Tab-separated table of C-alpha atoms in Angstrom:
chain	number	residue	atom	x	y	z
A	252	UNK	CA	101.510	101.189	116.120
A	253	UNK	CA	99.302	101.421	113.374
A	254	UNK	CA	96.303	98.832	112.968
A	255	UNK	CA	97.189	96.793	110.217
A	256	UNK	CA	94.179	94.621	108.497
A	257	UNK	CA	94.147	91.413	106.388
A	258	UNK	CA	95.519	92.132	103.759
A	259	UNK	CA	122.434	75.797	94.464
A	260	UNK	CA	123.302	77.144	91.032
A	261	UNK	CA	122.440	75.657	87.835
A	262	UNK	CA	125.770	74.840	86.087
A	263	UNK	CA	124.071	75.657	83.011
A	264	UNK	CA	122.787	79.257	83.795
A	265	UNK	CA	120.448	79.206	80.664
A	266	UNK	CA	118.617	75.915	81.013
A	267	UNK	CA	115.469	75.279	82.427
A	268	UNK	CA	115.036	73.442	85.102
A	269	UNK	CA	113.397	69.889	85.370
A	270	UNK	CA	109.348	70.166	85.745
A	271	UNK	CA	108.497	69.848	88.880
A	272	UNK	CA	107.385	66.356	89.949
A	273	UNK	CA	104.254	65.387	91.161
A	274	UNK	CA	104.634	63.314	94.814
A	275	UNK	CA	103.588	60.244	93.308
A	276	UNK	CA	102.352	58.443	90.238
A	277	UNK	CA	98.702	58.228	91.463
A	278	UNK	CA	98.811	62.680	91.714
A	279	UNK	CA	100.129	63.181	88.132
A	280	UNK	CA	97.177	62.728	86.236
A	281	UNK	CA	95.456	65.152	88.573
A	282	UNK	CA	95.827	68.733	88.364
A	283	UNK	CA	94.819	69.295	92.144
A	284	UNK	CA	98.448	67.871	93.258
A	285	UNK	CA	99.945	70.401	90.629
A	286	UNK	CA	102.397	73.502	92.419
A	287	UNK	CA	101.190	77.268	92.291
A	288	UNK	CA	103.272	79.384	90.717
A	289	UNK	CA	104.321	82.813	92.118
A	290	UNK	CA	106.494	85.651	90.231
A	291	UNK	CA	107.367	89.127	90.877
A	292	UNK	CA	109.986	91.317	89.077
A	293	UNK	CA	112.370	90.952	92.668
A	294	UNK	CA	111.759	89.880	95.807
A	295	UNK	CA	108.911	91.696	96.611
A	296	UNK	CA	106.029	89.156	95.417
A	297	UNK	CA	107.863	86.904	98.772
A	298	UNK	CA	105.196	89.102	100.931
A	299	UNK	CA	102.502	87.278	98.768
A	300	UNK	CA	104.281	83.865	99.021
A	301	UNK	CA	104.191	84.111	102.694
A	302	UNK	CA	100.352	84.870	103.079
A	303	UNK	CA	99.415	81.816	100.233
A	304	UNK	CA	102.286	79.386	102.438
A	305	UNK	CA	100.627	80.309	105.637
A	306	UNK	CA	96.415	80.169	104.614
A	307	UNK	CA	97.442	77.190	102.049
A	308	UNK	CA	99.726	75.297	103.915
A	309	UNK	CA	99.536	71.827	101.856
A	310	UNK	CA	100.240	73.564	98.491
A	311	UNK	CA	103.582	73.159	96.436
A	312	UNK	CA	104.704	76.586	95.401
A	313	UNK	CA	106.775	78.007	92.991
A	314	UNK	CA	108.417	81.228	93.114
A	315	UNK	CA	110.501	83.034	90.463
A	316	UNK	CA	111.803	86.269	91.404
A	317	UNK	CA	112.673	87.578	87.394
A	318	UNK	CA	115.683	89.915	89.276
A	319	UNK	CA	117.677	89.633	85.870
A	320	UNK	CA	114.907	92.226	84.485
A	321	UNK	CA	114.132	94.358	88.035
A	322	UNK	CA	112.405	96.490	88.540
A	323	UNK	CA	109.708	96.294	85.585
A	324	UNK	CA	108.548	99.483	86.524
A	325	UNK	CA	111.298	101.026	84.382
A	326	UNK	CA	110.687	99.265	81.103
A	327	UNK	CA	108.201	99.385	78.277
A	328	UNK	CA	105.153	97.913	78.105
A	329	UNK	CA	105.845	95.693	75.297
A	330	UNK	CA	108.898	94.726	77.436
A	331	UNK	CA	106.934	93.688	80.548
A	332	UNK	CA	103.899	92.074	78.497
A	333	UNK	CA	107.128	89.929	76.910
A	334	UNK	CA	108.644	89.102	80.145
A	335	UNK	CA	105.342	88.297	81.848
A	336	UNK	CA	104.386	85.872	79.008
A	337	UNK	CA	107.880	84.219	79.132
A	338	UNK	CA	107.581	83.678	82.880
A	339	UNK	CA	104.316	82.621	82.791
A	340	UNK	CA	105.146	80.172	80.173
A	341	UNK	CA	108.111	78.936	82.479
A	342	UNK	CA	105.593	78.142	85.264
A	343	UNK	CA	102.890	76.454	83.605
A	344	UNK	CA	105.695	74.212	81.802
A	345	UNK	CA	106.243	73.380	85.495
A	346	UNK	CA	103.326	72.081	85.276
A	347	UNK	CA	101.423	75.259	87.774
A	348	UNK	CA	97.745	74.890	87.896
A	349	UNK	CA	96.970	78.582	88.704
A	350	UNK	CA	99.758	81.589	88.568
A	351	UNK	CA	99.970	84.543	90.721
A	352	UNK	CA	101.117	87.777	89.281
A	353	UNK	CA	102.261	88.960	92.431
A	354	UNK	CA	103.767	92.314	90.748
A	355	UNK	CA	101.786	95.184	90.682
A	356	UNK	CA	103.278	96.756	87.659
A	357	UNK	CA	102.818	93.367	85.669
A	358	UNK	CA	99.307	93.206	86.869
A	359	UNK	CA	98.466	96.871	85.034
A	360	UNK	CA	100.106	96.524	81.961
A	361	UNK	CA	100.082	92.398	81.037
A	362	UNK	CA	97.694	90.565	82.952
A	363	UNK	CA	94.806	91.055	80.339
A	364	UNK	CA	97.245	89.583	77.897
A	365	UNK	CA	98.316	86.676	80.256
A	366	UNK	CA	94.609	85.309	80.672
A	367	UNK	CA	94.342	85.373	76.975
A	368	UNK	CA	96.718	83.216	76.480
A	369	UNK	CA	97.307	80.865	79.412
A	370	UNK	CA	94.118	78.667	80.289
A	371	UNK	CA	94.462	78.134	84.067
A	372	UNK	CA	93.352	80.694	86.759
A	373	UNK	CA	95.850	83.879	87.217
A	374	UNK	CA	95.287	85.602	90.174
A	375	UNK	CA	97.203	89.447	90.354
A	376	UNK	CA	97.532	91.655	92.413
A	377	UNK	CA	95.276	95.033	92.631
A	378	UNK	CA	95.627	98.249	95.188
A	379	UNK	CA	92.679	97.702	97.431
A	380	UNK	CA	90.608	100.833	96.914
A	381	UNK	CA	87.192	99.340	97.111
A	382	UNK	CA	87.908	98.287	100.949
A	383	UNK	CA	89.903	100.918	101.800
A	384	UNK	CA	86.833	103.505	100.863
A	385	UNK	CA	84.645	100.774	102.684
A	386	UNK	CA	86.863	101.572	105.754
A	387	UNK	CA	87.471	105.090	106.196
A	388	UNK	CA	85.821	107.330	108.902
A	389	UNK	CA	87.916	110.635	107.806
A	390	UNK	CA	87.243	110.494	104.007
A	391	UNK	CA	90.470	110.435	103.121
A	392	UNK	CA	92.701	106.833	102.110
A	393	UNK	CA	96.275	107.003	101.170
A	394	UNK	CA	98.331	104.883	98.424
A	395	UNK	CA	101.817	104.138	98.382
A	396	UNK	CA	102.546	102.781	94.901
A	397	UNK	CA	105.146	103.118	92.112
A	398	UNK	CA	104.816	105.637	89.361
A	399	UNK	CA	103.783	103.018	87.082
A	400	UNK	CA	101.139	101.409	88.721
A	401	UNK	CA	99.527	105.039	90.048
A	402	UNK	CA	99.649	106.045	86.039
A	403	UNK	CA	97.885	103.170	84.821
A	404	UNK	CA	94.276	102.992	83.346
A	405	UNK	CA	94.164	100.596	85.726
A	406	UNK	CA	94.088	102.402	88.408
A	407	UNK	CA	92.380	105.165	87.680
A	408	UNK	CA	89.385	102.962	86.900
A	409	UNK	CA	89.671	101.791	90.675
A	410	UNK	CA	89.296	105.094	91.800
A	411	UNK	CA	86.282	105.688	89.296
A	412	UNK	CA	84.343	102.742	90.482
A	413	UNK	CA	85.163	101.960	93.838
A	414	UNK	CA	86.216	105.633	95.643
A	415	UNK	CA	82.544	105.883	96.430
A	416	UNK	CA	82.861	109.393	97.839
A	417	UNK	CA	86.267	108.792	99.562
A	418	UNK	CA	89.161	110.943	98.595
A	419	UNK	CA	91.904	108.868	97.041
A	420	UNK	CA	95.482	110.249	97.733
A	421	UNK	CA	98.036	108.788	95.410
A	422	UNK	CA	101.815	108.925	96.937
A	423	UNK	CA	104.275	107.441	94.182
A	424	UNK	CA	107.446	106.014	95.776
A	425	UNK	CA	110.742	106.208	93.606
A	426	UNK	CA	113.431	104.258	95.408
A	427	UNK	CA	111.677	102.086	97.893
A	428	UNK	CA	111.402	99.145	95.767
A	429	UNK	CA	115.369	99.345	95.039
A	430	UNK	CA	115.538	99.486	98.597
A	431	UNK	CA	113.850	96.469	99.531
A	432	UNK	CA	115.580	94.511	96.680
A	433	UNK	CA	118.799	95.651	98.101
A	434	UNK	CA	117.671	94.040	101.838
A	435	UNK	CA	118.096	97.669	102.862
A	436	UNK	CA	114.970	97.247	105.764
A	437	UNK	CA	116.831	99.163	108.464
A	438	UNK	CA	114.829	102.227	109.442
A	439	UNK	CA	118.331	104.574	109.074
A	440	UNK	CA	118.145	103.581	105.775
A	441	UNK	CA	114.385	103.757	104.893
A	442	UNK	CA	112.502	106.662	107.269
A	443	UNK	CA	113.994	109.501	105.128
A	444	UNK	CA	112.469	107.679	101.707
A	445	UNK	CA	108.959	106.805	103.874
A	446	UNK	CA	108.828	110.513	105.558
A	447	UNK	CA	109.227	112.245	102.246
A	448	UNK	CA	105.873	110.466	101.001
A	449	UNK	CA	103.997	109.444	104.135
A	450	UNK	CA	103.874	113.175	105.517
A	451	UNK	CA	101.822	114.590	102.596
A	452	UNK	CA	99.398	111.644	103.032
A	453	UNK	CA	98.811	112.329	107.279
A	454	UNK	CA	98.690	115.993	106.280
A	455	UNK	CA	95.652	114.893	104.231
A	456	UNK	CA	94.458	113.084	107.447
A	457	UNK	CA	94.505	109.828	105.828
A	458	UNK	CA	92.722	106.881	108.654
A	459	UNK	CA	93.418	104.104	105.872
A	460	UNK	CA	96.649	103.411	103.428
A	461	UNK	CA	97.282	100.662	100.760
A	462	UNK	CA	100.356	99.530	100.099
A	463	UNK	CA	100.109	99.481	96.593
A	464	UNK	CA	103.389	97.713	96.096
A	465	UNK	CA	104.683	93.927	97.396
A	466	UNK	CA	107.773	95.028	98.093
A	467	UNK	CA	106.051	97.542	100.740
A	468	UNK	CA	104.910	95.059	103.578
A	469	UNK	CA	108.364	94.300	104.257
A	470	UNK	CA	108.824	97.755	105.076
A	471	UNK	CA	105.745	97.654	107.664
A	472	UNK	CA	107.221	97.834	110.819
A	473	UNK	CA	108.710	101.203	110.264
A	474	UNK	CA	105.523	103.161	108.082
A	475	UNK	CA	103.082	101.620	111.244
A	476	UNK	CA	105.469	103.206	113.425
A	477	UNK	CA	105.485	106.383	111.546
A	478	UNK	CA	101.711	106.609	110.709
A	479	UNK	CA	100.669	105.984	114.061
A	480	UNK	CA	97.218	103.842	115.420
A	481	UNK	CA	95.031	106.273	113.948
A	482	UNK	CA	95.784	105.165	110.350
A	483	UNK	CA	94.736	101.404	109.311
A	484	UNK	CA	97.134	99.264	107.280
A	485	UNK	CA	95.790	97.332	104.455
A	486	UNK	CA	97.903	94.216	102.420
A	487	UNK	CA	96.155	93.482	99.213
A	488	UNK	CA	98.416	90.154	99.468
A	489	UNK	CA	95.600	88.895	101.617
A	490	UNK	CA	92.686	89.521	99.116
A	491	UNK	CA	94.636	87.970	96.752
A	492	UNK	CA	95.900	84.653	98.408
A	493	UNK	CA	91.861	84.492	99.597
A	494	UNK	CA	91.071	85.160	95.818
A	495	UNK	CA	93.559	82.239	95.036
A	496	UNK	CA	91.702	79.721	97.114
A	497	UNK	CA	88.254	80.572	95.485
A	498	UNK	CA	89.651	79.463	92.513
A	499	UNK	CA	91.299	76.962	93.234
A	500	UNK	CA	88.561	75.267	95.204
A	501	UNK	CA	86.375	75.939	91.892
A	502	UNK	CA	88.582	75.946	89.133
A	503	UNK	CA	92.134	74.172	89.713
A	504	UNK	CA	91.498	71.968	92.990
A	505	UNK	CA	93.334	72.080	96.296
A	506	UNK	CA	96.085	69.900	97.135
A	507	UNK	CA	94.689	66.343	98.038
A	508	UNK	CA	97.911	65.323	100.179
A	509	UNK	CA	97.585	65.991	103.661
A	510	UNK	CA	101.427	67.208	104.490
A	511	UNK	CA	103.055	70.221	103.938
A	512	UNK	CA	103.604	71.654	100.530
A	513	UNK	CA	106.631	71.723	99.296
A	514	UNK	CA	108.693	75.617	98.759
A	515	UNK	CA	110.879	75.641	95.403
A	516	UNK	CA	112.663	78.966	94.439
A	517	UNK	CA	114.220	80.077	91.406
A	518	UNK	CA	115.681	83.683	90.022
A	519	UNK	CA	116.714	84.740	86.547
A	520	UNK	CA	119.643	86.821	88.461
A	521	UNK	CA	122.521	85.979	89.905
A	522	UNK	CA	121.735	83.277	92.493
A	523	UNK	CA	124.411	85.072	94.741
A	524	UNK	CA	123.458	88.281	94.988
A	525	UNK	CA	119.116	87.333	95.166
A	526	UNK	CA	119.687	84.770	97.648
A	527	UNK	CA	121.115	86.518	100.761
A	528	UNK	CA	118.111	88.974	100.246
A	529	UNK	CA	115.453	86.256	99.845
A	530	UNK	CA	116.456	84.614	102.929
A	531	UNK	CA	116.398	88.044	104.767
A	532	UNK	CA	113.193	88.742	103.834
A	533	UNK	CA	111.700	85.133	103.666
A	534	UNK	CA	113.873	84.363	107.223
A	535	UNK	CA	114.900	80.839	106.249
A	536	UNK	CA	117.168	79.203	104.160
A	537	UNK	CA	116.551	78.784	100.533
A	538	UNK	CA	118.329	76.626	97.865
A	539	UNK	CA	118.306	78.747	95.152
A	540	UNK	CA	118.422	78.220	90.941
A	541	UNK	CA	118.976	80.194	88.512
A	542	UNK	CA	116.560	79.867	85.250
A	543	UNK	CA	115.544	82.036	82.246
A	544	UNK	CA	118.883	84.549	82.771
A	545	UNK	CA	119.640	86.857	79.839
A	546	UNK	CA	122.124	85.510	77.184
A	547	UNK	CA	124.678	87.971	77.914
A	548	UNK	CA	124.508	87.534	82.095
């Protein structure tokens, strides 16, 4: 196995939900005891949920999976900048004192615009170049991403300043995301999808890879089975939830309650069809709502 290194319905459909609550009068007038909010176009921004509930265990979270508009990969800019800002705007009316774009494809093309306009700490997501050219012994790091992301300016700026030498082997990967949105983890259904674009990367004699995508951690088991123990494994989601704790500790303030934070999810999908695949992938049960749908869902 490969090594792999740290990284109910609404009845109104189209109403927001209540803010989340503070846990008791003495926290509201701090932001510290405020939730985190988490989105992602789908499900896949659950694999950064995960790593921010497990190394910030006392922090409410929100997480909005905008499914009703999945994937963003296949829309405009202008459309995800749009959708970004509206989501955003949905979490910090909950009251979020930091927001973590954990989309890759939202990170490239609205982030920048995000920051501008919302004036608490975003954290996003970014393929993990810089340590993955740290890392290599063979020269040679692979990236699984979408088209979109592997495109951007973005991107290609990564490569400029942070290849240092290394040879950077782009792999986009149409269909995987659909695939993990779909709760379709089973290798039957995945390994002729992760052969087609892992091969040309271990012909390259790749010794790191970056999944360049959130929805690609859940599909770890099988692409560490398939690129072996000479190949290293790296999750940006870890950078990013250690990212998300340097600000808060400077910026936002951790939680000051001692218990365990509190886990609230929401979708702009159908709550019926996202739900069965969040509690695959998140393997508990959820109690799901259903906020900021499209008029004509």
């Amino acid at each position: 196995m490969a090594a792999v290194h740290n990284a109910a319905v609404d009845d109104d459909p189209h109403k927001r939900s209540m803010p989340f609550l503070p846990r008791s009068e003495d926290d509201a007038s701090h932001v510290n005891g405020a939730p985190i909010g988490v989105f992602d176009s789908g499900v896949g921004g659950l694999s950064v949920l995960r790593h921010i509930h497990e190394m910030l265990p006392r922090e409410d979270l929100i997480y909005l999976a905008d499914a009703a508009y999945a994937p963003y990969g296949g829309r405009s800019g202008d459309e995800i900048t749009a959708r970004a800002r509206v989501v955003c705007g949905w979490l910090v009316e909950q009251g979020a004192k930091a927001v973590v774009v954990a989309c890759n494809t939202a990170t490239v093309v609205a982030v920048a615009s995000l920051r501008a306009e919302f004036d608490i700490p975003i954290v996003a997501m970014e393929p993990a170049i810089k340590p993955a050219a740290l890392m290599t012994r063979s020269g040679a790091v692979g990236v699984l991403a979408t088209e979109r992301t592997l495109a951007s300016e973005q991107f290609q700026d990564l490569v400029q300043r942070y290849a240092n030498g290394a040879r950077i082997v782009a792999q986009p990967c149409p269909g995987l995301v659909e695939l993990v949105e779909r709760g379709h983890l089973d290798p039957a259904r995945t390994m002729p999808l992760l052969s087609r674009y892992l091969q040309p990367l271990l012909d390259e004699h790749i010794d790191v890879l970056v999944l360049g995508c959130t929805h690609y951690p859940f599909l770890l088991p099988t692409i560490s089975h398939m690129t072996g123990s000479g190949v290293t494994i790296i999750d940006p989601a870890v950078a990013v939830t250690q990212q998300l704790r340097r600000r808060l500790a400077s910026d936002a303030g951790m939680a000051p309650h001692s218990g365990a934070g509190v886990l609230r999810f929401f979708t702009s999908g159908v709550p019926d069809v996202v739900g069965p695949v969040i509690e695959l992938l998140w393997q508990a049960p959820v109690q799901l709502r259903q906020v900021l749908a499209p008029h004509h869902a």
